[in-house]
Short mmCIF file of C-alpha atoms in Angstrom, two decimals:
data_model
loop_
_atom_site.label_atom_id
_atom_site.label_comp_id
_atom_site.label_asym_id
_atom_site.label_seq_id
_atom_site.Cartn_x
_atom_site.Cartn_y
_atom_site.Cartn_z
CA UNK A 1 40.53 46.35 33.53
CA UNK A 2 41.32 47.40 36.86
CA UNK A 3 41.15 45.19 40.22
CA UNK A 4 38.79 46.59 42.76
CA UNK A 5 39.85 45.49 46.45
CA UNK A 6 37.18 44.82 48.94
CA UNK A 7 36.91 44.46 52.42
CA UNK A 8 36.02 41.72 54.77
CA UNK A 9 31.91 41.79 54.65
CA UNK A 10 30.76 42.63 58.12
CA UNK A 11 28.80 40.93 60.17
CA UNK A 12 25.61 42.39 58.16
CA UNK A 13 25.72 42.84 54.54
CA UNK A 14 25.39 46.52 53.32
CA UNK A 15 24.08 46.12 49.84
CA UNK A 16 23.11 49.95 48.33
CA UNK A 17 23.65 49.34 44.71
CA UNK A 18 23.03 46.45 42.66
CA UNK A 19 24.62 45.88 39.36
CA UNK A 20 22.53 43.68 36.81
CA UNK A 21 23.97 42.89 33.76
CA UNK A 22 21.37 42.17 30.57
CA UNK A 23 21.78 41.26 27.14
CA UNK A 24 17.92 41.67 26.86
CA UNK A 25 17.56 37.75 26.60
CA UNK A 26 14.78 35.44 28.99
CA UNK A 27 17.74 34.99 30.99
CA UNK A 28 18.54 38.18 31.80
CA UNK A 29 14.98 38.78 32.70
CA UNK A 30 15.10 35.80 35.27
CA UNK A 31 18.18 37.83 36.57
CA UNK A 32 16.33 41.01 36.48
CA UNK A 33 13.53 40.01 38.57
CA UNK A 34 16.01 37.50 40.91
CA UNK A 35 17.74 41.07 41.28
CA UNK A 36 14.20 42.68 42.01
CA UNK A 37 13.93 41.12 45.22
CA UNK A 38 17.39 41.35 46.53
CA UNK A 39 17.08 45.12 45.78
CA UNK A 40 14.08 45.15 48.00
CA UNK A 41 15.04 42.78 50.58
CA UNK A 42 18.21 45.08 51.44
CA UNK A 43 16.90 48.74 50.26
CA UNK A 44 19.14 48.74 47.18
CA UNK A 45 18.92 50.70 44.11
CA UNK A 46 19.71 48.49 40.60
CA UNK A 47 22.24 49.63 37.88
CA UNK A 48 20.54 47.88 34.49
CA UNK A 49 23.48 47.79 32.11
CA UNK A 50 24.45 46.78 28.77
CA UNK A 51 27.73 46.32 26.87
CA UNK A 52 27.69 46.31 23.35
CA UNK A 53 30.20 46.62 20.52
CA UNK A 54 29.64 49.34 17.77
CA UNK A 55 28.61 47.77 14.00
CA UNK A 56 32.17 47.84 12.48
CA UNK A 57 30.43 48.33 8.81
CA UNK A 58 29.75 52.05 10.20
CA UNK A 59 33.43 52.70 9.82
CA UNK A 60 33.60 51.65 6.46
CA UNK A 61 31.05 54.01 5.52
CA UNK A 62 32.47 56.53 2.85
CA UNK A 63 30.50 59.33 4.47
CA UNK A 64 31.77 60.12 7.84
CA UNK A 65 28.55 61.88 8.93
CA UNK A 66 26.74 58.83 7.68
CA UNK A 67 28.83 56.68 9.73
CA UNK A 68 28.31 59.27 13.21
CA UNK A 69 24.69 58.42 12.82
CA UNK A 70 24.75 55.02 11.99
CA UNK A 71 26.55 54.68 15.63
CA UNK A 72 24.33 57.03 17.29
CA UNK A 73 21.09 55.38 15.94
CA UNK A 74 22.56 52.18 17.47
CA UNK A 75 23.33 53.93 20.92
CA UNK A 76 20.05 55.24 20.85
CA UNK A 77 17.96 52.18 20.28
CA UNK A 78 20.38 50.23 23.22
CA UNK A 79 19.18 53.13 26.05
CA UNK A 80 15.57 53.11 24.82
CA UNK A 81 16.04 49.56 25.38
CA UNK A 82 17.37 49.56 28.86
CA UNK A 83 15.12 52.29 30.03
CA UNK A 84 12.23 50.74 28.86
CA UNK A 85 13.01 47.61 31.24
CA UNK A 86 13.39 50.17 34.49
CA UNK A 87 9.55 50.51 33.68
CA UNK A 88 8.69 47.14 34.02
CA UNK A 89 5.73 46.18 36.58
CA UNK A 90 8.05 44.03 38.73
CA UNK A 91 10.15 47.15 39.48
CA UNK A 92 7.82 49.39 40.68
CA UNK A 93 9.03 51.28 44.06
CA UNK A 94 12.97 50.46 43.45
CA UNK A 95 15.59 53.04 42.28
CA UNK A 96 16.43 52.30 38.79
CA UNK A 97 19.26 53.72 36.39
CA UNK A 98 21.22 52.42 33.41
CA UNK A 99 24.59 51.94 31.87
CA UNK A 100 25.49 51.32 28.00
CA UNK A 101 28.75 50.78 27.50
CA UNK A 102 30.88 50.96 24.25
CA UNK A 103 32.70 47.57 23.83
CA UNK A 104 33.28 44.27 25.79
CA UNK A 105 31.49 43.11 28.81
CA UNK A 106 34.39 42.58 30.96
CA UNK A 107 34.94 45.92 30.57
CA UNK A 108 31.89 47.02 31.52
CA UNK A 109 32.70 45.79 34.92
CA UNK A 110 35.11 49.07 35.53
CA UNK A 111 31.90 51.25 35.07
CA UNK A 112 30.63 49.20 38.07
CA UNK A 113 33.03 49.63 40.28
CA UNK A 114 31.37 50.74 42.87
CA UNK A 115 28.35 47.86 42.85
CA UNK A 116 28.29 46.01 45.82
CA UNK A 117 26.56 43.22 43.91
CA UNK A 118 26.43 41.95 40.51
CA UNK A 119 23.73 39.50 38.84
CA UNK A 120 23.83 37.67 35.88
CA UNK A 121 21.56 35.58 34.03
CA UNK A 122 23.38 32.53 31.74
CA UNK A 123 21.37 29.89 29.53
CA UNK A 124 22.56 27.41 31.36
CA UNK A 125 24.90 25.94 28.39
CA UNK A 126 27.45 23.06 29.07
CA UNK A 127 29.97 20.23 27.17
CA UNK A 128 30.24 21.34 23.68
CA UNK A 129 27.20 23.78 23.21
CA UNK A 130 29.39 25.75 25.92
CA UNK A 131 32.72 25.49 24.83
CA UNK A 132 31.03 27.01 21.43
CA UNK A 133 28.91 29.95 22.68
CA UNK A 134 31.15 30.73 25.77
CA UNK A 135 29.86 31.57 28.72
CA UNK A 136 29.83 35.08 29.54
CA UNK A 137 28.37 34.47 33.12
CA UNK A 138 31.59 32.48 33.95
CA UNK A 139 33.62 34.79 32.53
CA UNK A 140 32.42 37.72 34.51
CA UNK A 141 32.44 35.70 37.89
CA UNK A 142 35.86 34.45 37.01
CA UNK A 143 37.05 38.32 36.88
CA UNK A 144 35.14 40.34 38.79
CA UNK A 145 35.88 41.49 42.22
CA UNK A 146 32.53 42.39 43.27
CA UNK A 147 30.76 39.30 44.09
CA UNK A 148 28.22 38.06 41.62
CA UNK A 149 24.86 36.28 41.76
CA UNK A 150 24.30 34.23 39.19
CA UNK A 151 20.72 33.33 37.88
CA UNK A 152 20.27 30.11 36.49
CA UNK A 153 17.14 29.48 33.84
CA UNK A 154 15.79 26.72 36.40
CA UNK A 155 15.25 29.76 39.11
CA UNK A 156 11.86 31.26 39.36
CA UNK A 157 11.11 34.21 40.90
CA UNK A 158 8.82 37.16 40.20
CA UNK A 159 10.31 39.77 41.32
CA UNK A 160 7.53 41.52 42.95
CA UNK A 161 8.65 40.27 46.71
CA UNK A 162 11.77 40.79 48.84
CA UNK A 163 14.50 37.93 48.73
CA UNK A 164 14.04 34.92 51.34
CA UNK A 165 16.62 33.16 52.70
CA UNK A 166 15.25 30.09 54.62
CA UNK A 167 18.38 27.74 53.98
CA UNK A 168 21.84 28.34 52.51
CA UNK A 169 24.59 26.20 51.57
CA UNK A 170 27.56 26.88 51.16
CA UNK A 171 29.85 24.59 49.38
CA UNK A 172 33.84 24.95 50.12
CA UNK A 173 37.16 22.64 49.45
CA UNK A 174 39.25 24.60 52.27
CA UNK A 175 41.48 26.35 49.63
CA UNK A 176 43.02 29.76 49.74
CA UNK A 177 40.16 32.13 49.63
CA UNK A 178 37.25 30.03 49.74
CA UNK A 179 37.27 31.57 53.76
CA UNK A 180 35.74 34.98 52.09
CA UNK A 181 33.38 33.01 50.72
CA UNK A 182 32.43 31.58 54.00
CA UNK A 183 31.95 35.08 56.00
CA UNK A 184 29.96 36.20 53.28
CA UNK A 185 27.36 33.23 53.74
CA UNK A 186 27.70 33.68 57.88
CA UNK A 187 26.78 37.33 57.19
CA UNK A 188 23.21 36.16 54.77
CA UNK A 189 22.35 33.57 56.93
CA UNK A 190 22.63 35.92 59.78
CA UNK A 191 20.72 38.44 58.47
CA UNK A 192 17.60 36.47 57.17
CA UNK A 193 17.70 33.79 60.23
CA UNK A 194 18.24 30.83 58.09
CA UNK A 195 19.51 27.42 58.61
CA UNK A 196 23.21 27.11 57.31
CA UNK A 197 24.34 24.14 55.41
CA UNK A 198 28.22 23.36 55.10
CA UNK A 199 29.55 21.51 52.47
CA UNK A 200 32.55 19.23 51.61
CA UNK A 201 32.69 17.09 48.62
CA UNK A 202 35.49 14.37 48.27
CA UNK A 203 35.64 13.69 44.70
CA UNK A 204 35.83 9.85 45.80
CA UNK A 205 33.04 7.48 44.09
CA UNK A 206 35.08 4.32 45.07
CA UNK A 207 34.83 4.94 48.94
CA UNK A 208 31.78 3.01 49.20
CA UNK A 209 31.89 0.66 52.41
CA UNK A 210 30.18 2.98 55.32
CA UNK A 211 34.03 2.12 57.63
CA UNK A 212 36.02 3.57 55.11
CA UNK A 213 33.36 6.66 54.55
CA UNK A 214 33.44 7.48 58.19
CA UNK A 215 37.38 7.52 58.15
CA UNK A 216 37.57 9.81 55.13
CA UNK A 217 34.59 12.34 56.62
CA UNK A 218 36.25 12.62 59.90
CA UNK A 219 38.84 15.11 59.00
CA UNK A 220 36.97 17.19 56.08
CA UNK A 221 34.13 16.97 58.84
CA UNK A 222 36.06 18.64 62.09
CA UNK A 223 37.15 21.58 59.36
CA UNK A 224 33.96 22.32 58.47
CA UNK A 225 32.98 22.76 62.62
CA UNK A 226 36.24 24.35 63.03
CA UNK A 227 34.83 26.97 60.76
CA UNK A 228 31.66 27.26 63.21
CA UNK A 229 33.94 27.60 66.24
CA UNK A 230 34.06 31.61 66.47
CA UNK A 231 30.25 31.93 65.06
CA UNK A 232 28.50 30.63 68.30
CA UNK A 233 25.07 32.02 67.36
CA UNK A 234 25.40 30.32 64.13
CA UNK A 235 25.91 26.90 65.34
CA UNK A 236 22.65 25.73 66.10
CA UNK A 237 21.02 26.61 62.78
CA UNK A 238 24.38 24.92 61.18
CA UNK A 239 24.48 21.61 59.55
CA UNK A 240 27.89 20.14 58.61
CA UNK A 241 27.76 17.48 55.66
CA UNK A 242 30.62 15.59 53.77
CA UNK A 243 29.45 14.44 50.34
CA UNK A 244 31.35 12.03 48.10
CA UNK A 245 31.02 11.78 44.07
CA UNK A 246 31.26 14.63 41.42
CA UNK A 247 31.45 18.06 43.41
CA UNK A 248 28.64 19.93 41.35
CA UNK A 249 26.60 16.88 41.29
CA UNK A 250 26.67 16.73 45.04
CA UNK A 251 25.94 20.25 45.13
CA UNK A 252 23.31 20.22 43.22
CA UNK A 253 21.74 17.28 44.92
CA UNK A 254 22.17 18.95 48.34
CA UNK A 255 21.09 21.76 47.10
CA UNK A 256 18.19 20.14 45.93
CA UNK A 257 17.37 18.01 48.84
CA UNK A 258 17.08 20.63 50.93
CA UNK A 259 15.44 23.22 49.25
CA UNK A 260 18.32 25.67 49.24
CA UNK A 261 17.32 29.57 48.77
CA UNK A 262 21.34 30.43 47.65
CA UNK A 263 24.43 28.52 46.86
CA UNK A 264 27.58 30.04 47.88
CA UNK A 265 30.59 29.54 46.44
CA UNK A 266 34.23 31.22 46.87
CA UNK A 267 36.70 31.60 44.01
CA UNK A 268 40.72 32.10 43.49
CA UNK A 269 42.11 33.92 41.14
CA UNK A 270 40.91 34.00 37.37
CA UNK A 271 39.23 31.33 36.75
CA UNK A 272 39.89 28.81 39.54
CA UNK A 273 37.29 27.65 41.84
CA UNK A 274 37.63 26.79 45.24
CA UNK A 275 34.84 26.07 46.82
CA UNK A 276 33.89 22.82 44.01
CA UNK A 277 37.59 21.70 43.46
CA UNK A 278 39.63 23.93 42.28
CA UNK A 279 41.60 21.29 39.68
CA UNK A 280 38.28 21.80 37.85
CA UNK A 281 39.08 24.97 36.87
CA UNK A 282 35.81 26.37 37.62
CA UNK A 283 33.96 23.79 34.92
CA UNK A 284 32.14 22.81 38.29
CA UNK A 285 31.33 26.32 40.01
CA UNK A 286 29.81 26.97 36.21
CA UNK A 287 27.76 23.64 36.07
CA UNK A 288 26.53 24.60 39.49
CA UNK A 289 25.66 27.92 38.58
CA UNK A 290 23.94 26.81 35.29
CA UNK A 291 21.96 23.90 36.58
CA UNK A 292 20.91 24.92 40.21
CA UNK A 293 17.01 25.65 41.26
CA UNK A 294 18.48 28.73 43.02
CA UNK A 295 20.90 31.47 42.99
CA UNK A 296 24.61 31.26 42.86
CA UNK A 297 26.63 33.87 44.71
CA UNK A 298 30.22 33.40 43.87
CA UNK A 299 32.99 35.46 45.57
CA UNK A 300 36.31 35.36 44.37
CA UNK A 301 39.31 36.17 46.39
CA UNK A 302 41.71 39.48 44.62
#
């Protein structure tokens, strides 16, 4: 699978196609309708597509025709699937086509190459129930270039309205490429007029006397107004905070606390997260993902 550069996101996102990925599960209908409403918010069209490996007992069939058909009737069935979701209710007035690829998901990616935007639904799986199923949500965002918006089960949204931003946050540890991930949030919360929320979490439970807390935010804390200090018209919608504890339970909680409408997060590289520590190897920027009340856009640098 091929790595598709992209540019630095100007100052206002230009979103024309959006790429949702569904395995026909709830989940992916969350993501479907989450999708909805960014594709109306920015005038998009949506890509429904589906990956799907071919029944290996077809090639074990002793009749070659029989085994043609066997594959065909199982293409078939996929595209009667995915078109019948462009004619759901929720999608009425939006520019729908579909993809069915032949084989692994990841691979589906290079038939969306040209996506500007890719959503995902996951279950929402963690510890042991995760490491068993996998996660193919994590996996995608840990790969793909194109930056993906993850749809937790927790979000609801009907799909019938455009997307509203009122508050993001955007969570970052100041490593290589989590910067991308911080234009990308200046250019959404620029666009919709929401308040910005800037996050730092030390992974620190022990600081606990309010001296020692103050010492420890003071650096983390100038960074995150350092990023501010080109973005004039962003700083007085912009709140700088510097969390301590687990990184996606801080998230979350922020998140939470005030009533966040998308969580940003940057990534490095496959499979290393740097906006929620990267030495976490992107267990957090999943747990966030899986667990948060909102949407997870997660860009990863290439």
């Amino acid at each position: 699978m091929t790595a598709v550069p992209r540019v630095t996101p100007p100052a206002k996102l230009k979103i024309e196609k959006i790429a949702v990925l569904t395995d026909f599960s709830k989940n992916a209908d969350i993501a479907l309708r989450c999708a909805a409403t960014f594709a109306r918010g920015y005038k998009a069209g949506l890509v429904i597509a589906h990956a799907y490996t071919p029944p290996t007992y077809a090639f074990a069939a002793p009749e070659m025709a029989f085994s043609y058909q066997v594959l065909e009737d199982v293409r078939q069935s996929l595209e009667n699937r995915l078109l019948s979701q462009t004619e759901a209710p929720f999608l009425r007035g939006i520019n729908c086509t579909t993809v069915l690829h032949a084989g692994g998901t990841l691979d589906l990616l290079d038939d969306l190459a040209d996506a500007d935007l890719i959503v995902v639904g996951t279950a929402g799986e963690t510890g042991l129930e995760k490491a068993v199923l996998g996660s193919t949500a994590e996996a995608i965002f840990r790969a793909s270039s194109i930056p993906v918006l993850t749809v937790g089960p927790h979000c609801h949204c009907s799909g019938e309205r455009e997307i509203a931003v009122r508050r993001l946050l955007y969570a970052t540890d100041f490593s290589p490429g989590a910067e991308i991930g911080f234009r990308y949030a200046a250019s959404i919360v620029r666009e919709h007029g929401a308040a910005f929320v800037l996050l730092h979490v030390k992974d620190d439970q022990d600081v606990s006397f309010t001296f020692e807390r103050a010492m420890a935010t003071a650096e983390p804390l100038e960074k995150l107004e350092k990023l501010l200090a080109d973005h004039a018209d962003l700083k007085p919608r912009a709140d700088c905070i510097v969390g301590f504890g687990t990184p996606e339970a801080v998230i979350l909680e922020e998140a939470k606390t005030r009533k966040a409408d998308l969580i940003v997060i940057g990534a490095r590289g496959a499979g290393v997260f740097t906006s929620a520590l990267s030495h976490f190897a992107g267990g957090t920027a999943y747990k966030v993902a899986a667990s948060a009340t909102c949407p997870v856009l997660t860009i990863r640098k290439v």
